[in-house]
């Protein structure tokens, strides 16, 4: 056969994956194929495939008769918004996207290329886990990937989209990466599926309930984004990449921005005077940041803290903010873990941090203590202490107790600490404080109610304001809320060349 004809024939074969019938089944489930996903994700005509003629080497169970070019994963590189990315996209039509020895080798090859060339790695996962027919070589293949994920962590951004059922080994590689995105109703993540669960624990549970997008977006926090369909998922990946640099030596892209009137009068009205009245911190974020620039991460998990990316005068920032409209913005186990992981990502990839504080403290109770609020709260504390990127804090209202220290206080390395005029920086709220320190005096008084009120007013006068902290330099400036945006634009510009060297060490030991 003519060599060119043979090549064309082989290339056509690679496009067919596991064959037309299986492609049709994939479409019937509302899923795209591995190649269709790549087409939507990458800039037109930018994809260059690597390893399309690879086949598996298995000869057990008659496998030598079932060979598919590419062996269930499409790998290569291309561009998104003109920036290079490396990509693997698992093909469920070939042995359920399961991972063979050679499938793993293909993924490892492009992971190595992404590392040596300093560009993000994107995995589109749709895999039934280890290729059962191959046994230990498949397990070894997974471990080769986990090892590379870990080596690459903090060096290049790693994004994992879950676009089908992902079981066993197929979930642990995503778990090591920086961000997981799941598709609602068609993607699942579990270490063992419903059948195994039933056998071992006698629990009856559906795939959706055990490991669907909603479960992982709300209950476990495993996924950072829950997307309504595959296209939405791919669009999220593209958007996410606009906020982050190519690697840890690089800076995030700056978008052109011309300064205009940056005063935001609405900020004077958004925050209730009373310390216990809820409000939505998202509204504050929307006023402070560039229009429509807030990309919230972990939106429906631990809602008492908000984290996400935004831009301020075109510059990418990471935001961590207490959310007074959920559990009064208290810090608990899940919100501490969520905040800490986000802070560490931003720090690893040179993204400055903005921290908005309105926090009543840590959540008390046996549930929290027995599940380790001490260790978990310390994660957030550690993450802020360790971060060397520009770090700015704005206290919008309360900053009580240990949570004041934790939420990027001056003492743990914040570069700039602003407070609104009604900010309260104290060990605790006035009433709680007075009931402890003046307990005997109040009880002995002829009119305990009046005495309590007097003492509360006295304590509030002394501590429920930002001036004590400002007098000591813990707050750099007390600002008119309407001027927050311009203050932040100037401060982030001033800090753009910040250098902060950490003491020499192998690595720290964050309380995991
Ligand atoms: C080989 C597999 C496979 C696998 C699926 N297939 N999983 N082939 N190895 N792991 C094949 C099927 O035989 C079938 O082939 C095709 O893929 C589609 O599978 P279906 O079962 O028909 O699809 P569906 O009903 O959508 O169910 C998908 C699924 C299910 C939920 C993923 O197939 C499943 O439970 N698979 C096994 C999952 C699993 O236990 N994996 C091993 C985990 S252990 P045909 O020819 O019919 O198209 C593991 C260890 C690593 O990963 C641990 C590291 C820490």
XYZ file of C-alpha atoms and ligand atoms in Angstrom:
567
model
C 0.000 0.000 0.000
C 1.132 3.551 -0.781
C 2.813 4.946 2.346
C 0.809 8.140 2.346
C -2.446 6.218 1.988
C -1.424 3.959 4.873
C -0.637 6.982 7.041
C -3.972 8.609 6.220
C -5.763 5.370 6.976
C -4.018 5.052 10.333
C -4.760 8.664 11.231
C -8.433 8.123 10.370
C -8.388 5.070 12.629
C -7.019 7.082 15.561
C -10.015 9.425 15.316
C -12.456 6.553 15.750
C -11.410 5.602 19.291
C -13.367 2.513 20.309
C -15.554 2.675 17.185
C -18.722 4.343 15.949
C -21.054 2.325 18.141
C -19.318 3.286 21.347
C -19.069 6.925 20.205
C -22.823 6.850 19.681
C -23.290 5.451 23.203
C -21.107 8.232 24.571
C -23.235 10.852 22.810
C -26.438 9.186 24.008
C -25.277 9.706 27.571
C -24.989 13.436 26.783
C -21.187 13.188 26.786
C -18.698 14.440 24.242
C -15.811 12.326 22.996
C -12.216 12.897 24.098
C -11.404 14.696 20.825
C -14.559 16.810 20.779
C -13.653 18.078 24.235
C -10.159 19.035 23.098
C -11.618 20.866 20.083
C -13.779 23.040 22.330
C -11.066 23.655 24.885
C -8.134 24.662 22.724
C -7.708 27.561 20.308
C -8.757 26.519 16.777
C -6.106 24.421 14.965
C -3.675 24.713 17.848
C -3.726 21.068 18.964
C -0.702 18.941 18.209
C -1.155 15.297 19.134
C 1.590 13.147 20.593
C 1.524 9.359 20.672
C -1.554 8.700 18.567
C -0.234 5.319 17.369
C 0.514 3.904 20.797
C -1.184 0.590 21.561
C -1.328 -1.506 24.718
C 1.033 -4.470 25.219
C -1.314 -6.808 27.024
C -1.721 -10.366 25.777
C -3.865 -11.783 28.587
C -7.577 -12.502 28.149
C -7.278 -12.211 24.340
C -6.337 -8.553 24.610
C -3.828 -8.861 21.759
C -6.852 -8.997 19.420
C -8.344 -5.786 20.780
C -5.986 -3.009 19.850
C -7.059 0.626 19.501
C -4.655 3.290 18.245
C -3.963 5.767 21.027
C -4.991 3.251 23.713
C -7.792 5.256 25.282
C -6.154 8.615 25.825
C -5.501 11.548 23.506
C -2.427 13.524 24.543
C -0.613 16.569 23.231
C -0.296 20.318 23.505
C -2.026 23.403 22.170
C -2.993 26.903 23.221
C -5.787 28.539 25.188
C -6.074 32.293 24.616
C -2.686 31.997 22.907
C -0.929 30.438 25.918
C 0.581 26.933 25.760
C -1.044 24.110 27.721
C -0.403 20.365 27.831
C -3.393 18.126 27.799
C -4.595 14.561 28.147
C -8.136 13.569 27.377
C -9.296 10.067 28.261
C -11.390 8.212 25.731
C -14.190 6.287 27.432
C -14.946 4.472 24.173
C -11.717 2.474 24.556
C -11.994 0.061 27.491
C -13.948 2.686 29.443
C -10.974 5.068 29.396
C -9.248 2.649 31.766
C -5.570 3.113 32.436
C -3.169 0.603 30.904
C 0.624 0.621 31.124
C 0.936 2.484 27.814
C -1.984 4.826 28.512
C -0.089 5.851 31.661
C 3.166 6.244 29.716
C 1.450 8.660 27.341
C 0.151 10.787 30.216
C 3.546 10.742 31.936
C 5.257 11.852 28.735
C 3.208 15.010 28.431
C 3.419 15.664 32.176
C 7.202 15.630 31.819
C 6.970 18.005 28.872
C 4.659 20.359 30.760
C 7.153 20.424 33.624
C 10.265 20.986 31.543
C 8.552 23.698 29.503
C 6.748 25.374 32.399
C 3.136 25.291 31.229
C -0.167 24.157 32.796
C -1.309 20.553 32.618
C -4.973 19.902 31.945
C -6.480 16.452 32.428
C -9.899 15.630 31.011
C -10.741 12.517 32.998
C -13.271 9.915 31.922
C -11.977 6.609 33.186
C -13.057 3.400 34.881
C -9.712 3.305 36.733
C -6.992 0.676 36.447
C -7.256 -1.493 33.277
C -8.463 -4.636 34.967
C -6.920 -6.973 32.361
C -3.428 -5.614 33.066
C -3.140 -5.991 36.817
C -0.122 -4.549 38.557
C 1.391 -2.736 35.548
C -1.715 -0.576 35.524
C -1.376 0.142 39.238
C 2.260 1.037 38.593
C 1.124 3.376 35.812
C -1.124 5.214 38.222
C 1.652 5.556 40.745
C 3.927 6.981 38.024
C 1.278 9.663 37.432
C 0.719 10.405 41.137
C 4.464 10.838 41.564
C 4.624 13.335 38.710
C 1.510 15.188 39.955
C 3.233 15.648 43.269
C 6.570 16.724 41.776
C 4.711 19.222 39.587
C 2.637 20.586 42.480
C 3.531 24.238 43.014
C 5.640 24.291 39.830
C 2.965 24.300 37.112
C -0.794 24.695 37.542
C -2.617 21.358 37.225
C -6.327 21.300 36.401
C -8.539 18.203 36.388
C -11.935 18.056 34.744
C -14.044 15.026 35.641
C -16.235 14.257 32.665
C -17.519 10.747 33.331
C -17.404 8.030 35.936
C -13.996 8.114 37.609
C -13.265 5.289 39.962
C -10.310 3.901 41.863
C -6.977 5.298 40.719
C -8.771 7.745 38.428
C -9.682 9.942 41.387
C -6.336 10.196 43.140
C -4.457 11.969 40.403
C -7.109 14.733 40.257
C -7.047 14.896 44.053
C -3.370 15.899 44.000
C -3.910 18.575 41.342
C -4.794 22.212 42.037
C -8.380 22.357 40.828
C -11.097 19.803 40.134
C -14.119 20.589 37.973
C -17.054 18.203 37.727
C -19.992 17.970 35.341
C -23.412 17.669 36.953
C -25.352 14.413 36.399
C -22.683 12.769 34.199
C -19.523 12.660 36.244
C -18.736 10.724 39.399
C -15.750 10.344 41.655
C -15.392 7.564 44.146
C -12.695 5.316 45.473
C -15.160 2.406 45.270
C -18.521 2.472 43.488
C -22.011 1.736 44.875
C -21.708 -2.042 44.372
C -18.577 -2.362 46.465
C -20.061 -0.023 49.056
C -23.092 -2.300 49.307
C -20.980 -5.412 49.723
C -18.701 -3.930 52.354
C -20.951 -1.635 54.386
C -24.440 -2.800 53.283
C -25.282 0.812 52.409
C -27.529 1.353 49.397
C -26.443 4.485 47.606
C -26.683 5.792 44.051
C -23.624 6.890 42.060
C -24.948 10.434 42.091
C -25.412 10.542 45.826
C -22.121 8.749 46.549
C -19.886 10.793 44.294
C -21.768 13.120 41.935
C -20.899 16.743 41.330
C -23.364 18.059 43.878
C -22.066 15.750 46.587
C -18.466 16.774 46.018
C -19.315 20.466 45.610
C -21.316 20.679 48.838
C -20.509 17.807 51.191
C -16.930 16.671 50.662
C -15.398 19.747 49.044
C -13.486 17.437 46.678
C -14.512 19.465 43.629
C -13.881 23.185 43.295
C -16.413 23.755 40.530
C -19.705 22.075 39.678
C -20.611 22.746 36.053
C -24.000 22.356 34.415
C -22.652 20.549 31.344
C -19.391 19.692 29.585
C -19.199 22.941 27.627
C -19.708 24.916 30.831
C -16.929 22.850 32.416
C -14.541 23.571 29.548
C -15.412 27.285 29.676
C -14.613 27.291 33.388
C -11.159 25.869 32.642
C -10.509 28.596 30.084
C -11.678 31.313 32.460
C -9.688 29.948 35.387
C -6.497 30.025 33.336
C -6.902 33.778 32.705
C -6.143 34.433 36.389
C -3.090 32.240 36.757
C 0.463 32.262 35.468
C 2.068 29.536 33.364
C 4.332 28.388 36.181
C 5.709 29.379 39.582
C 8.370 31.678 38.094
C 5.840 33.558 35.984
C 3.300 36.287 36.790
C -0.435 36.071 36.023
C -1.490 37.973 32.900
C -2.312 41.647 33.426
C -5.348 42.957 31.570
C -5.333 46.543 30.281
C -7.208 48.921 32.570
C -7.525 52.695 32.503
C -8.092 54.366 35.848
C -11.290 56.411 36.081
C -13.527 57.281 38.985
C -12.730 54.454 41.380
C -14.866 55.738 44.272
C -17.593 53.273 45.207
C -20.208 55.088 47.318
C -22.245 51.894 47.679
C -19.609 50.553 50.066
C -20.754 53.139 52.618
C -24.194 51.545 52.699
C -23.545 47.829 52.338
C -22.348 47.005 55.828
C -24.899 47.161 58.666
C -23.849 49.126 61.771
C -24.946 46.369 64.142
C -22.234 43.747 64.525
C -24.653 40.824 64.319
C -26.658 41.831 61.232
C -25.886 39.640 58.204
C -24.929 40.946 54.768
C -23.534 39.362 51.642
C -19.773 39.857 51.382
C -20.037 39.073 47.663
C -21.606 42.493 47.186
C -18.550 44.082 48.800
C -16.294 42.036 46.534
C -18.244 43.117 43.449
C -17.833 46.773 44.411
C -14.118 46.464 45.103
C -13.099 44.374 42.090
C -13.214 44.985 38.347
C -16.678 44.499 36.887
C -17.734 40.837 36.668
C -14.217 39.697 37.456
C -14.929 37.555 40.541
C -14.574 33.832 39.821
C -15.696 32.064 42.949
C -14.016 28.787 43.870
C -15.705 26.173 46.094
C -18.893 28.229 45.895
C -21.228 25.817 47.656
C -18.825 24.307 50.163
C -18.124 25.894 53.581
C -20.123 28.930 52.578
C -19.074 30.854 55.679
C -15.851 31.706 53.869
C -15.580 32.950 50.292
C -12.547 32.271 48.127
C -11.920 33.061 44.494
C -10.015 34.968 41.885
C -10.735 38.498 40.741
C -9.024 41.443 39.107
C -8.323 44.849 40.455
C -7.359 47.389 37.786
C -6.574 44.435 35.503
C -4.278 42.678 37.989
C -5.109 39.159 39.135
C -5.708 38.682 42.863
C -6.932 35.896 45.134
C -9.665 36.779 47.619
C -10.352 35.170 50.968
C -13.333 36.679 52.779
C -15.509 35.851 55.744
C -19.161 35.611 54.729
C -21.443 37.155 57.402
C -24.558 35.819 55.666
C -23.556 32.206 56.402
C -23.061 31.131 60.038
C -22.194 34.791 60.739
C -18.896 34.228 58.913
C -17.502 32.079 61.726
C -14.347 30.058 61.119
C -14.860 26.318 61.418
C -13.075 23.186 60.229
C -14.268 23.205 56.627
C -13.890 26.940 56.068
C -10.349 26.803 57.466
C -9.384 23.968 55.120
C -11.015 25.696 52.157
C -9.269 28.991 52.884
C -5.900 27.391 53.547
C -5.794 25.441 50.299
C -6.686 28.518 48.288
C -4.098 30.697 50.042
C -1.414 28.105 49.316
C -2.327 27.956 45.642
C -2.133 31.739 45.327
C 1.157 31.849 47.171
C 2.656 29.076 45.038
C 1.739 30.939 41.861
C 2.540 34.562 42.768
C -1.049 35.733 42.998
C -1.438 38.569 45.542
C -4.006 38.060 48.297
C -6.829 40.309 49.411
C -8.434 39.308 52.702
C -11.788 40.762 53.757
C -12.496 40.304 57.436
C -15.774 40.220 59.306
C -15.417 37.329 61.698
C -16.932 36.590 65.116
C -14.252 33.991 65.953
C -13.916 30.211 65.772
C -17.018 28.013 66.065
C -17.253 26.464 69.543
C -18.643 23.011 70.372
C -17.912 19.332 70.745
C -18.420 18.589 67.054
C -15.724 21.050 66.095
C -13.331 20.129 68.896
C -13.668 16.380 68.406
C -13.123 16.709 64.689
C -10.030 18.796 65.165
C -10.795 22.496 64.816
C -7.423 23.047 66.464
C -5.439 21.259 63.754
C -7.689 22.431 60.952
C -7.916 26.047 62.058
C -4.126 25.975 62.271
C -4.017 25.162 58.549
C -5.423 28.559 57.668
C -3.166 30.253 60.179
C -0.126 28.432 58.820
C -1.053 29.167 55.207
C -1.329 32.904 55.808
C 1.872 32.979 57.900
C 3.808 31.136 55.216
C 2.505 33.112 52.208
C 5.057 35.577 50.832
C 2.960 37.133 48.051
C 1.644 40.675 48.587
C -1.026 40.360 51.271
C -3.592 43.053 52.056
C -6.367 42.951 54.651
C -9.503 45.046 54.931
C -11.494 44.694 58.166
C -15.032 45.603 57.177
C -16.613 45.135 60.630
C -15.737 42.563 63.301
C -12.375 40.961 63.924
C -12.649 39.057 67.162
C -10.330 36.803 69.061
C -7.979 34.291 67.468
C -9.761 34.819 64.181
C -8.392 38.385 64.119
C -4.870 36.976 64.256
C -5.572 34.254 61.702
C -7.258 36.411 59.077
C -4.051 37.909 57.697
C -3.309 40.231 60.592
C -0.278 42.506 60.545
C 1.407 40.208 63.052
C 1.521 37.263 60.640
C 3.007 39.151 57.758
C 0.269 41.189 56.070
C 1.751 44.071 54.092
C -1.147 46.468 54.421
C -4.023 46.401 56.893
C -6.987 48.664 56.339
C -10.064 48.996 58.529
C -13.417 50.638 57.981
C -14.337 53.253 60.634
C -16.944 50.976 62.264
C -14.522 48.049 62.614
C -14.394 46.297 65.967
C -11.108 44.687 66.840
C -11.341 42.951 70.195
C -10.923 39.688 72.032
C -14.668 39.146 71.730
C -17.979 41.030 71.361
C -18.670 43.618 74.067
C -21.536 41.764 75.792
C -19.668 38.465 76.013
C -16.575 40.222 77.301
C -18.438 42.165 79.983
C -20.335 39.110 81.200
C -17.014 37.456 81.927
C -14.872 40.193 83.397
C -17.618 42.056 85.309
C -19.677 38.998 86.284
C -19.410 39.545 90.061
C -19.895 43.313 89.837
C -23.040 42.894 87.721
C -24.493 40.198 89.989
C -23.880 42.333 93.097
C -25.458 45.392 91.556
C -28.943 46.568 92.602
C -29.918 46.807 88.928
C -27.964 44.107 87.040
C -29.585 44.904 83.689
C -28.622 48.558 83.875
C -25.150 47.667 85.146
C -24.650 45.263 82.254
C -25.674 47.941 79.761
C -23.303 50.460 81.324
C -20.408 48.066 81.232
C -21.152 46.991 77.660
C -21.196 50.642 76.587
C -17.905 51.248 78.420
C -16.239 48.211 76.830
C -17.593 49.072 73.378
C -16.322 52.622 73.702
C -12.865 51.307 74.540
C -12.529 48.333 72.179
C -15.317 48.223 69.582
C -13.427 50.472 67.192
C -10.288 50.301 65.087
C -8.387 53.127 66.803
C -6.663 51.061 69.486
C -5.230 48.761 66.795
C -4.328 51.720 64.584
C -2.530 53.449 67.498
C -0.221 50.437 67.698
C 0.302 50.205 63.959
C -1.622 46.922 63.661
C -3.924 48.808 61.299
C -2.095 50.990 58.767
C -5.039 53.126 57.788
C -8.676 53.611 58.697
C -10.420 54.386 55.457
C -13.661 55.708 54.073
C -15.265 52.509 52.660
C -16.033 54.323 49.393
C -12.289 54.760 48.827
C -11.433 51.045 49.279
C -10.938 50.314 45.612
C -8.517 53.133 44.927
C -6.630 52.377 48.159
C -6.244 48.760 47.056
C -5.207 49.650 43.514
C -2.436 51.854 44.920
C -1.366 49.369 47.572
C -1.183 46.398 45.178
C 0.804 48.535 42.722
C 3.164 49.584 45.495
C 3.669 45.917 46.459
C 4.162 44.531 42.965
C 7.908 44.022 43.356
C 7.748 42.625 46.872
C 10.588 40.268 47.770
C 10.316 38.066 50.822
C 12.788 35.270 51.454
C 11.883 32.407 53.729
C 14.410 30.740 56.028
C 16.222 27.870 54.286
C 14.421 24.574 54.824
C 13.467 21.394 53.023
C 9.777 22.106 53.445
C 7.506 23.213 56.218
C 5.227 20.868 58.097
C 1.726 22.317 57.725
C -0.642 20.609 60.207
C -2.362 18.348 57.679
C -11.063 -2.440 31.705
C -13.101 -1.400 31.664
C -12.882 -0.866 32.955
C -11.652 -1.179 33.593
C -14.799 -0.203 32.284
N -14.313 -0.975 31.304
N -13.955 -0.148 33.315
N -12.202 -2.175 31.063
N -10.768 -1.957 32.932
N -11.374 -0.685 34.808
C -14.922 -1.271 29.992
C -16.133 -2.150 30.088
O -15.749 -3.497 30.056
C -16.899 -1.742 28.843
O -16.295 -2.375 27.719
C -16.614 -0.284 28.723
O -15.422 -0.049 29.481
C -17.707 0.593 29.296
O -18.015 0.136 30.601
P -19.512 -0.036 31.110
O -19.447 -0.764 32.393
O -20.330 -0.633 30.015
O -19.947 1.476 31.304
P -20.835 2.138 32.430
O -22.075 1.323 32.652
O -20.984 3.568 32.049
O -19.985 2.034 33.771
C -18.736 2.676 33.867
C -18.002 2.285 35.174
C -17.950 0.722 35.246
C -18.765 2.860 36.374
C -16.626 2.923 35.126
O -17.466 0.223 34.003
C -17.051 0.238 36.339
O -17.479 0.179 37.501
N -15.820 -0.147 35.978
C -14.876 -0.682 36.915
C -14.396 0.353 37.870
C -13.310 -0.183 38.725
O -13.566 -0.906 39.700
N -12.020 0.088 38.335
C -10.873 -0.429 38.956
C -10.610 0.434 40.175
S -9.206 -0.093 41.022
P -17.074 -2.659 26.358
O -16.164 -3.538 25.595
O -18.358 -3.283 26.744
O -17.262 -1.322 25.708
C -8.073 1.048 40.666
C -6.815 0.812 41.390
C -5.887 1.986 41.368
O -8.238 1.906 39.885
C -5.651 2.428 42.751
C -4.560 3.451 42.809
C -4.579 4.185 44.118
